[in-house]
Coordinates of C-alpha atoms in Angstrom, one line a residue:
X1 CA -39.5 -62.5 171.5
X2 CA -36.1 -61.6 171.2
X3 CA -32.4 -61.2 172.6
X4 CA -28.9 -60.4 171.4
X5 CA -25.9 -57.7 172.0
X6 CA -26.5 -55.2 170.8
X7 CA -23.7 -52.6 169.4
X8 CA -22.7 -51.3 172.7
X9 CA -21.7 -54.8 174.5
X10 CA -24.8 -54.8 176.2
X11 CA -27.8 -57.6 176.3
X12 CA -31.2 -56.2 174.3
X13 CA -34.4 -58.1 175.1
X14 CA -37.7 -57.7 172.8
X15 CA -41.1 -58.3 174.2
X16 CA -44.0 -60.7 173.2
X17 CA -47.0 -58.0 172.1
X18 CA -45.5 -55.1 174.5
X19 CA -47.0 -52.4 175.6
X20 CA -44.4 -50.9 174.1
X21 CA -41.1 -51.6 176.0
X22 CA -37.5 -53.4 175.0
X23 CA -35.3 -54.3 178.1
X24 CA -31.1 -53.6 178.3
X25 CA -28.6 -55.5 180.6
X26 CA -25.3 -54.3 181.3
X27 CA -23.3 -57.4 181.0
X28 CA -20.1 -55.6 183.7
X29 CA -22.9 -55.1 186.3
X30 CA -25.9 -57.2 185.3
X31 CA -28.4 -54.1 186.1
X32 CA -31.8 -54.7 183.9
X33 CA -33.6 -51.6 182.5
X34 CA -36.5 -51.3 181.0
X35 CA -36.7 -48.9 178.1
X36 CA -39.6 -47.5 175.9
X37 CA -40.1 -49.9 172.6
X38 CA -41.8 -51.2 169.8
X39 CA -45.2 -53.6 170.2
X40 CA -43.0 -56.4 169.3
X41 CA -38.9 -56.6 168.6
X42 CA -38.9 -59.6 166.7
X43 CA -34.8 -59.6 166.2
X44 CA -31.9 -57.3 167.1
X45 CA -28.0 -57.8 166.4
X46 CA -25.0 -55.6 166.6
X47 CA -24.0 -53.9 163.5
X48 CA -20.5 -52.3 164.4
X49 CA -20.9 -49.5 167.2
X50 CA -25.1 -49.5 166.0
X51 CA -27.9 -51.8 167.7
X52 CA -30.6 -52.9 164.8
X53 CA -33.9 -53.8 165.6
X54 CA -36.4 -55.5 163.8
X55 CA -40.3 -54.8 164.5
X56 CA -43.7 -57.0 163.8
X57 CA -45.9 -56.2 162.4
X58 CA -45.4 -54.8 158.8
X59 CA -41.1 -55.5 159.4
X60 CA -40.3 -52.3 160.3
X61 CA -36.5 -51.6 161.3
X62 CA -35.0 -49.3 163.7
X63 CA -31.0 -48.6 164.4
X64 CA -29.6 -47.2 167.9
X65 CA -26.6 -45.4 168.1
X66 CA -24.7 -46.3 171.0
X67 CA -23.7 -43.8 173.4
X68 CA -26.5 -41.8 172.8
X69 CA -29.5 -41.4 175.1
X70 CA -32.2 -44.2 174.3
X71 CA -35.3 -42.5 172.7
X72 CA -37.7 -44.9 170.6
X73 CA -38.2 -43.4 167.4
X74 CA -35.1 -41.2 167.6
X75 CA -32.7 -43.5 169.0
X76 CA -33.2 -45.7 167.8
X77 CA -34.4 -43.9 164.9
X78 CA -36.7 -45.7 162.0
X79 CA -35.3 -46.6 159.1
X80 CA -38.0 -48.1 157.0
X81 CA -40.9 -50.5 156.9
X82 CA -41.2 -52.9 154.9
X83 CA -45.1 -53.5 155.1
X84 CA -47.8 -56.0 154.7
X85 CA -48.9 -54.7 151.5
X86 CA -45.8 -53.2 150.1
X87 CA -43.7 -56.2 150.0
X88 CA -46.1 -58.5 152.1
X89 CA -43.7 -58.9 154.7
X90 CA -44.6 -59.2 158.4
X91 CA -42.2 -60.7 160.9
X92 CA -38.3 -60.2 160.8
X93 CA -36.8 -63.3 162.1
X94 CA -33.6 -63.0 161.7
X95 CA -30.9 -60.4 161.5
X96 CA -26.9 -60.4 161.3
X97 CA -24.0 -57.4 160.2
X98 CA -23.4 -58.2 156.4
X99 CA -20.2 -56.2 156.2
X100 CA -21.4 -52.7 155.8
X101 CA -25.1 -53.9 155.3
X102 CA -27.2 -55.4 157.3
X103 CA -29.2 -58.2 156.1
X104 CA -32.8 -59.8 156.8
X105 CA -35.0 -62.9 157.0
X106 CA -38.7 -62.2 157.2
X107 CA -41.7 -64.3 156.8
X108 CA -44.7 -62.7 154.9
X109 CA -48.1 -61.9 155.9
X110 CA -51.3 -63.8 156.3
X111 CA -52.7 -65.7 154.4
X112 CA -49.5 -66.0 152.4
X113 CA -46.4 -67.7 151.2
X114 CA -42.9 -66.0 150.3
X115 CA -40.4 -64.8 152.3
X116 CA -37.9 -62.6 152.0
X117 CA -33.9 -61.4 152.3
X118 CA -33.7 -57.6 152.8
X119 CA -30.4 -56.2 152.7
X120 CA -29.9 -52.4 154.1
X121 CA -27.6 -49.6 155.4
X122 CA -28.6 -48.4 158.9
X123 CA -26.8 -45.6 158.5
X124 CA -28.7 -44.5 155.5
X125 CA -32.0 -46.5 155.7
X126 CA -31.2 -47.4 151.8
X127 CA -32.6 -51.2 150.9
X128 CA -33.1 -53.8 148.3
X129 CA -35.9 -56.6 149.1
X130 CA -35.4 -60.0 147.5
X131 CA -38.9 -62.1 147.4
X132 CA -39.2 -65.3 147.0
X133 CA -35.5 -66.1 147.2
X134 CA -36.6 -69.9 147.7
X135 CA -39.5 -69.6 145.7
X136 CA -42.9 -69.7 148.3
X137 CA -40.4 -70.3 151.4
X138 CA -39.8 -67.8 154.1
X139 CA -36.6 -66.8 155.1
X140 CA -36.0 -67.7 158.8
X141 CA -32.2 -67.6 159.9
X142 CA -29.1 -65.9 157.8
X143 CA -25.1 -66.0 158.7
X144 CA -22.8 -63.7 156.6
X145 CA -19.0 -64.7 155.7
X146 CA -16.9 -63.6 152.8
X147 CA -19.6 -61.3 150.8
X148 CA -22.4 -64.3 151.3
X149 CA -25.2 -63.9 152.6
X150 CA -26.5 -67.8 153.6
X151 CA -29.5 -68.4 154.4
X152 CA -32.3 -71.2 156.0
X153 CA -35.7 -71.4 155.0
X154 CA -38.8 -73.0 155.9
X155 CA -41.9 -74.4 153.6
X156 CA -44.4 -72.1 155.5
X157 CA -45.8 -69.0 155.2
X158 CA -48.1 -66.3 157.1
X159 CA -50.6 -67.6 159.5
X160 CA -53.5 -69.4 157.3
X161 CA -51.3 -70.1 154.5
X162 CA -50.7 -73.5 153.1
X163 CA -47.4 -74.8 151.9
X164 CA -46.7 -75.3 148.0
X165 CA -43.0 -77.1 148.5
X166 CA -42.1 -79.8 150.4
X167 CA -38.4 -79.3 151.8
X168 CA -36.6 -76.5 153.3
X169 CA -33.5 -75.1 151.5
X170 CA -30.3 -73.0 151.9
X171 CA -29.1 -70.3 150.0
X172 CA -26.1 -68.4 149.2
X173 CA -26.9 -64.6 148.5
X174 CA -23.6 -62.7 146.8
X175 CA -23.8 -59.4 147.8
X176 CA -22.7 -57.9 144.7
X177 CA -24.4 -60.8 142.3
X178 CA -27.0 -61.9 143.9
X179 CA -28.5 -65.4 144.3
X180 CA -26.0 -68.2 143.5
X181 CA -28.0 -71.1 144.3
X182 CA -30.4 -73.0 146.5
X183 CA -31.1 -76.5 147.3
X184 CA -32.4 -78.8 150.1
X185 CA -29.7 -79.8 152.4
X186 CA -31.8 -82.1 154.8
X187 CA -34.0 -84.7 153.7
X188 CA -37.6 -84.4 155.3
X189 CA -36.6 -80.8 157.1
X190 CA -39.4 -78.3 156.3
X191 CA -37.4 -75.6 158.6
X192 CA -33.5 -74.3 158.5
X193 CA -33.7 -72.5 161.8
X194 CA -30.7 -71.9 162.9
X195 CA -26.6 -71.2 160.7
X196 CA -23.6 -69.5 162.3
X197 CA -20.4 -69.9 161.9
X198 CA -17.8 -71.8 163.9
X199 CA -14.1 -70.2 164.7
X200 CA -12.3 -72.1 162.1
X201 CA -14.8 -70.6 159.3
X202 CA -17.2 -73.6 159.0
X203 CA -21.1 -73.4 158.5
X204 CA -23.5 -75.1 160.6
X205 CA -26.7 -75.1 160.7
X206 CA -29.9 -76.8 162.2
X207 CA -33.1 -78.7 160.7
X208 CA -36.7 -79.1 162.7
X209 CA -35.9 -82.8 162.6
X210 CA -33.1 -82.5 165.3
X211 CA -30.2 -82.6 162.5
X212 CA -27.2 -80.0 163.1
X213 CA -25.0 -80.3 160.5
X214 CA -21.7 -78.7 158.3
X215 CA -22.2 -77.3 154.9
X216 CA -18.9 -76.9 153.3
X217 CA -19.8 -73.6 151.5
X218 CA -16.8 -74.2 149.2
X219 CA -18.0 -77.4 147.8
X220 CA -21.7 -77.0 148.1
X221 CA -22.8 -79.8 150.2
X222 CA -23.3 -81.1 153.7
X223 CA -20.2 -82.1 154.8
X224 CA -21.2 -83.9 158.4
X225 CA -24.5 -84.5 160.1
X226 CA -25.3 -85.2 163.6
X227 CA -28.8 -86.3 164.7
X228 CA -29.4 -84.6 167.9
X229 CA -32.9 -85.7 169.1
X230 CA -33.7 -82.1 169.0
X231 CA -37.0 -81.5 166.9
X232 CA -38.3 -77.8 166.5
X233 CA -42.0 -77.7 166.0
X234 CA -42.6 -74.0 164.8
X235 CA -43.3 -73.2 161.6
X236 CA -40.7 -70.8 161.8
X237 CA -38.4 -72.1 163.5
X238 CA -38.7 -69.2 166.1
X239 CA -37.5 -69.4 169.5
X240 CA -34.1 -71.3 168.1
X241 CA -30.6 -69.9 168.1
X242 CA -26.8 -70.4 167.5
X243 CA -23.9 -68.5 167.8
X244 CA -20.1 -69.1 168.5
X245 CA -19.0 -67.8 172.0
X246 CA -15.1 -66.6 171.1
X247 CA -14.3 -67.4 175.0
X248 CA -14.0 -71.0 174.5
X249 CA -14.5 -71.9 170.9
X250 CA -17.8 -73.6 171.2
X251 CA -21.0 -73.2 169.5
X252 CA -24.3 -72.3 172.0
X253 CA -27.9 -72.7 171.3
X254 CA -31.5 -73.0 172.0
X255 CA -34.2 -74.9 170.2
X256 CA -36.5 -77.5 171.1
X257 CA -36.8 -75.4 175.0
X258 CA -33.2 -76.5 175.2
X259 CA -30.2 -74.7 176.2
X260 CA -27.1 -76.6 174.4
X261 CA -23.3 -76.3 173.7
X262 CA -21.5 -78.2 170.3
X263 CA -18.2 -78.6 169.8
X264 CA -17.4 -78.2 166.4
X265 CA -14.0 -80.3 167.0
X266 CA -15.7 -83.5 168.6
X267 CA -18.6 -83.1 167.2
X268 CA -20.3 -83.1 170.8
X269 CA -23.8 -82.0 171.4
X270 CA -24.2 -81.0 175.9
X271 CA -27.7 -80.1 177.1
X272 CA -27.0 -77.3 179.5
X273 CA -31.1 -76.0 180.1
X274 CA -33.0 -79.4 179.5
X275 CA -36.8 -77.3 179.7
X276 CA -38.0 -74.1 179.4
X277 CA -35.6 -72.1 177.6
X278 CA -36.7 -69.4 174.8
X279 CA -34.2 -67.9 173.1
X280 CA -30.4 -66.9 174.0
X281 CA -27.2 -64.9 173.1
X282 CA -23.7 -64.7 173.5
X283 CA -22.5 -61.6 175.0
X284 CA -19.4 -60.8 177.2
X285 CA -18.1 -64.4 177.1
X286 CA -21.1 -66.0 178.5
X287 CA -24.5 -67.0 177.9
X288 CA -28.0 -65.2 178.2
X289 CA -30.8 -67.0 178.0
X290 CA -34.5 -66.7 178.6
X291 CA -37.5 -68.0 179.4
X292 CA -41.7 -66.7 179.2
X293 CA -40.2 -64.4 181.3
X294 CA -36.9 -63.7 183.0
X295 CA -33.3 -63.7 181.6
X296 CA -30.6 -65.6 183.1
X297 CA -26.6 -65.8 182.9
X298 CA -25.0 -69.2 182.0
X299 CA -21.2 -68.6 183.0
X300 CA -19.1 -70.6 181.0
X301 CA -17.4 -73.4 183.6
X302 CA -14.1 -74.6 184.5
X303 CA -11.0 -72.7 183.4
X304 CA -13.2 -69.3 182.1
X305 CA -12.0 -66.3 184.0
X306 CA -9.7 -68.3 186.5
X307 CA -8.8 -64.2 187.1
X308 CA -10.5 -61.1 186.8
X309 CA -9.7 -57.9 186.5
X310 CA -11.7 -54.8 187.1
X311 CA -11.4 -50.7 187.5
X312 CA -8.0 -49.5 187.0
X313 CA -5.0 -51.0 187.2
X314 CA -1.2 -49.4 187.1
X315 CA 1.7 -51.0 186.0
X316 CA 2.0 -54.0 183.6
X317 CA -0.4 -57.3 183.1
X318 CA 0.8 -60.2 182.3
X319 CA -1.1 -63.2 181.2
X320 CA 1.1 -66.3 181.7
X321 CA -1.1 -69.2 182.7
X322 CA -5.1 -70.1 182.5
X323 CA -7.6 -67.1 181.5
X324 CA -7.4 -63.8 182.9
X325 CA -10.8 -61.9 181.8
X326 CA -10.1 -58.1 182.1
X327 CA -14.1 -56.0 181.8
X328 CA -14.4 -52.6 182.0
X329 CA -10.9 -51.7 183.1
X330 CA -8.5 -49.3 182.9
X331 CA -4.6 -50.5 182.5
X332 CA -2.0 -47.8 182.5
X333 CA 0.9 -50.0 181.5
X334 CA 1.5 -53.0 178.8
X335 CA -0.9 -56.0 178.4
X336 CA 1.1 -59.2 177.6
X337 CA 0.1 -62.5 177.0
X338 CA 2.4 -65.8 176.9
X339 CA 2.6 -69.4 175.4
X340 CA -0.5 -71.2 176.6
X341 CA -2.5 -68.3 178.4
X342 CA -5.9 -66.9 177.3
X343 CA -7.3 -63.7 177.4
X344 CA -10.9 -61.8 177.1
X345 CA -10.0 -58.0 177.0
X346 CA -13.8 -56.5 177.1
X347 CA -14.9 -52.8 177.1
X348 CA -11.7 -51.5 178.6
X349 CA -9.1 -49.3 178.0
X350 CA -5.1 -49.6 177.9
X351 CA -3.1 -47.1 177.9
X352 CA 0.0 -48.9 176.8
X353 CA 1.0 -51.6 173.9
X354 CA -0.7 -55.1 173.8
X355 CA 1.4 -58.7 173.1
X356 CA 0.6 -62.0 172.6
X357 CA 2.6 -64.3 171.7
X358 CA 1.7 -68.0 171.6
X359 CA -1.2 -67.5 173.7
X360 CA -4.1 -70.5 173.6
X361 CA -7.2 -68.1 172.7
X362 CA -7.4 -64.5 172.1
X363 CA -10.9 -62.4 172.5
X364 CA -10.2 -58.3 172.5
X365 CA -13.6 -56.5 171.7
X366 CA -15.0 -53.1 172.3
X367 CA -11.7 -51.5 174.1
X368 CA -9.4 -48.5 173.1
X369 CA -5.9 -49.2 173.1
X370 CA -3.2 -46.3 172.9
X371 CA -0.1 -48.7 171.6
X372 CA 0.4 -51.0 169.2
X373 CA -1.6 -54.9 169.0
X374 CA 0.8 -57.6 168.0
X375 CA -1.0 -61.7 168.2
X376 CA 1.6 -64.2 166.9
X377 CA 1.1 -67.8 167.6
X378 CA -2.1 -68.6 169.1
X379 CA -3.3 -71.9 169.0
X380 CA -6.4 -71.5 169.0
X381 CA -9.5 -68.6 168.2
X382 CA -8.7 -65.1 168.3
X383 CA -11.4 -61.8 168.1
X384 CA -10.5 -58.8 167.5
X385 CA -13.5 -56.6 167.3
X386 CA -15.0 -53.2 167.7
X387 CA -11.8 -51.4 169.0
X388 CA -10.1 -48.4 168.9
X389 CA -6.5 -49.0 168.0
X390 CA -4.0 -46.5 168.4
X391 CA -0.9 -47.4 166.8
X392 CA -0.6 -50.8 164.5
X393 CA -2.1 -54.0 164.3
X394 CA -0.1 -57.0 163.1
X395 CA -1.4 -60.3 163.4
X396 CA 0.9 -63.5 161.9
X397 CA 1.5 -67.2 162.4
X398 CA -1.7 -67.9 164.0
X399 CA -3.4 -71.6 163.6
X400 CA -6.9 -70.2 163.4
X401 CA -7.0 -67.0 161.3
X402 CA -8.2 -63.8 163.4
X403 CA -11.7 -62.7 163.1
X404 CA -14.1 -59.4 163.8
X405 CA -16.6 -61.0 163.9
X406 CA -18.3 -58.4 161.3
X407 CA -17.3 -55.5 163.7
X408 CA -14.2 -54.0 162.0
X409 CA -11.5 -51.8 164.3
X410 CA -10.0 -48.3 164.1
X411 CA -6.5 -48.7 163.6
X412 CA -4.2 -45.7 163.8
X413 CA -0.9 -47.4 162.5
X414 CA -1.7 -50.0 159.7
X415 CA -2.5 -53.6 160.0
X416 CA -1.0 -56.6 158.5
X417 CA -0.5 -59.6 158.0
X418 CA -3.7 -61.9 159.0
X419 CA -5.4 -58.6 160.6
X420 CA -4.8 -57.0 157.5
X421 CA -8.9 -57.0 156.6
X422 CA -9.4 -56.5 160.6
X423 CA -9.7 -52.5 160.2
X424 CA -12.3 -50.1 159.1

C-alpha cells in the first residue's frame, strides 16, 4: 500500500490489509525486515530524524523515532486518530514534512464526500483538520514549499459515494493564513494525484488524464502541459507517485502501472517499468519500486556512482571528475570536490572539513561532519539535508539555490549565505 524513506535513510513498506506487519530496507546493504505494524500503512514520509506513518482505517497516525528500537505502538508511538465519525476521515493518502508540521491528505469514509488536509506536530501529537478544503473533494497528494501547503484533489469520495463536482482542483494552504485559493488546473481531470517539486523550485503535478504539467505558484496558473498517454483510473489516484531524485536532477514516478523518469529541463517523459509497478520512492540516490508484492532497486544509469566509497577511509578525498558516491563511510581527512565533479555523501561521517567548489551536483544527507561545509559554484542541484554540522556552513554563488529538502541541519558555526535557512 505504501513506500517511502523514512527519517533514518532507510526504505518503509506498508501492507495491503496486513496481518499486522510494515517492512524496512537498509538502502547500504539492501537487507529486508519485516517488522510488527498496523492492518494497513496507507502513507509514510520522513519528517526530519522521525518516520510518520499514516494508518486505514479511521486515519490514525503514528511517528518512529529513529535510532530507537522498533516497537508498534511505542515506536512508533500513536499520535492521534482522526476517525470515521469524528471527522469522517478514513484513508491517509498522502503525507510530506511541512517545515515543523507535518501535513495530510485523507479521503473520508463511506458513503461520503469531503476530504481533508490535517496539519500536525509529531513530536507533540497537536493538529488542526481542515474539511472540505475543495468543497466535497478529497484530498489525495500535497507538496510543501515556502509556508504552502499545495494540494491535488479528486471529485470522489468514500466507497458508495457519488460525486457532487465535476473537476479536480489545486490548492494552496498558508500555514499561518490558511486557504488562499483553489481552482481547476486541468480541464476534464477528476484526480490531481501526484505534485512535487523539481530542483529549481518549480511545481508539477499529474492529472488521471495522462497530463503532467507546471503550475507557476507565483502567478497562479499552469505554466506548461505535457500529455503523457498516462491515464490513472482510481478514484484516488492511489498507487501514483513523484518525487525529485537530488542524484541526477530528474523527476521519478509511478502511475498508470508505470515506472517513469521527467526531465524538468527537456520536458522528457522515459518509461523505465512499462507493467506492473505499484508505487515507488526515492531513497539513497536511486529508485524503489514495487509491485503486488516484491520491492525492487532501479539504479540510476550511466555516469551515477562511477566510484564508490565504503567503510573507512584515511587521508584526504578528492572528487575531481564524474560522481564519486561515498555510503556509510568513515573519512578521517578533508572531503573536496572540484569544477565539474559530483558528489552523493550519504549516512557517513567525516572527520575533517568539506569543499566544493564549482562542482556539477551536490547531494550531502544524513552524515556528521566535524569541520566546516563550504559549496560555491555548482552548476547544478545541491542537498544538504539531515546532518550534523560541526563548524560552519556557507553556501554562495550557486546556479540552483541549495535545498533541505524539508530536513534542516545542525550547524555548530553559523550558516550563510544561500544555506543561511539550511539549519535547525
Amino acid at each position: 500500500m505504501s513506500i517511502a524513506e523514512g527519517g533514518d535513510g532507510a526504505v518503509y513498506i506498508g501492507a495491503y490489509l496486513s496481518p499486522g506487519v510494515m517492512a524496512r530496507i537498509d538502502t547500504t546493504t539492501d537487507e529486508i525486515r519485516q517488522m510488527d505494524g498496523p492492518e494497513q500503512a496507507d502513507a509514510i514520509t520522513a519528517h526530519g530524524r522521525q518516520t510518520v506513518i499514516g494508518t486505514y482505517p479511521s486515519a490514525g497516525f503514528y511517528a518512529a523515532e529513529a535510532g530507537e528500537t522498533w516497537e508498534w505502538g511505542t515506536n512508533p508511538r500513536h499520535l492521534f486518530t482522526l476517525g470515521r465519525d469524528a471527522t469522517g476521515q478514513d484513508r491517509p493518502r498522502h503525507l510530506t514534512s511541512a517545515g515543523d508540521l507535518v501535513a495530510a491528505g485523507t479521503i473520508s469514509t463511506y458513503g461520503e464526500l469531503g476530504g481533508a488536509l490535517t496539519l500536525f506536530d509529531p513530536g507533540t501529537g497537536e493538529y488542526e483538520v481542515h474539511r472540505h478544503v475543495v468543497p466535497d473533494q478529497s484530498v489525495t497528494d500535497v507538496a510543501y514549499a515556502n509556508g504552502v501547503v499545495y494540494g491535488g484533489t479528486s471529485i470522489h469520495g468514500g466507497l458508495d459515494s457519488t460525486p457532487t463536482q465535476e473537476t479536480a482542483e489545486l490548492f494552496a494552504w498558508d500555514i499561518e493564513r490558511g486557504l488562499l485559493g483553489s481552482a481547476p488546473v486541468i480541464e476534464g481531470a477528476e484526480v490531481i494525484h501526484a505534485l512535487a517539486f523539481d530542483g529549481a523550485g518549480r511545481l508539477w503535478g499529474m492529472a488521471d488524464t495522462g497530463a503532467l504539467f507546471h503550475y507557476d505558484t507565483a502567478a497562479g496558473e499552469v505554466a506548461q502541459s505535457i500529455d503523457t498517454g498516462l491515464m490513472h483510473g482510481n478514484i484516488w489516484g492511489t498507487q501514483s507517485t513523484l518525487e525529485l531524485n537530488p542524484a541526477d536532477g530528474l523527476m521519478y514516478g509511478s502511475t498508470s502501472g508505470t515506472l517513469f523518469r521527467f526531465d524538468p529541463q527537456s520536458a522528457e517523459v522515459e518509461i523505465l517499468v512499462d507493467g506492473g509497478v505499484q508505487r515507488a520512492a526515492v531513497a539513497a540516490g536511486d529508485v524503489f519500486y514495487t509491485d503486488a508484492t516484491n520491492v525492487f532497486r532501479y539504479h540510476l544509469p550511466g555516469p551515477q556512482c562511477e566510484r564508490e566509497i565504503t567503510g573507512t577511509h584515511t587521508g584526504s578525498v578528492h572528487v575531481d571528475g564524474g560522481t564519486t558516491c561515498i555510503t556509510g563511510a568513515t573519512l578521517e581527512g578533508p572531503l573536496t570536490v572540484s569544477d565539474g565533479a559530483s558528489v552523493v555523501l550519504v549516512g557517513s561521517d567525516l572527520e575533517g572539513p568539506f569543499r566544493a567548489d564549482g562542482a556539477a551536483t551536490v547531494t550531502v544527507r544524513d552524515t556528521t561532519i566535524s569541520g566546516p561545509v563550504t559549496i560555491n559554484r555548482s552548476t547544478g542541484s545541491v542537498v544538504v539535508a539531515g546532518n550534523q554540522i560541526g563548524g560552519p556552513l556557507r553556501c554562495s554563488a550557486n546556479a540552483q539555490a541549495p535545498s533541505d529538502e524539508d530536513v534542516p541541519n545542525v550547524v555548530d558555526g553559523p550558516a550563510s549565505g544561500q544555506c543561511a535557512e539550511l539549519a535547525d
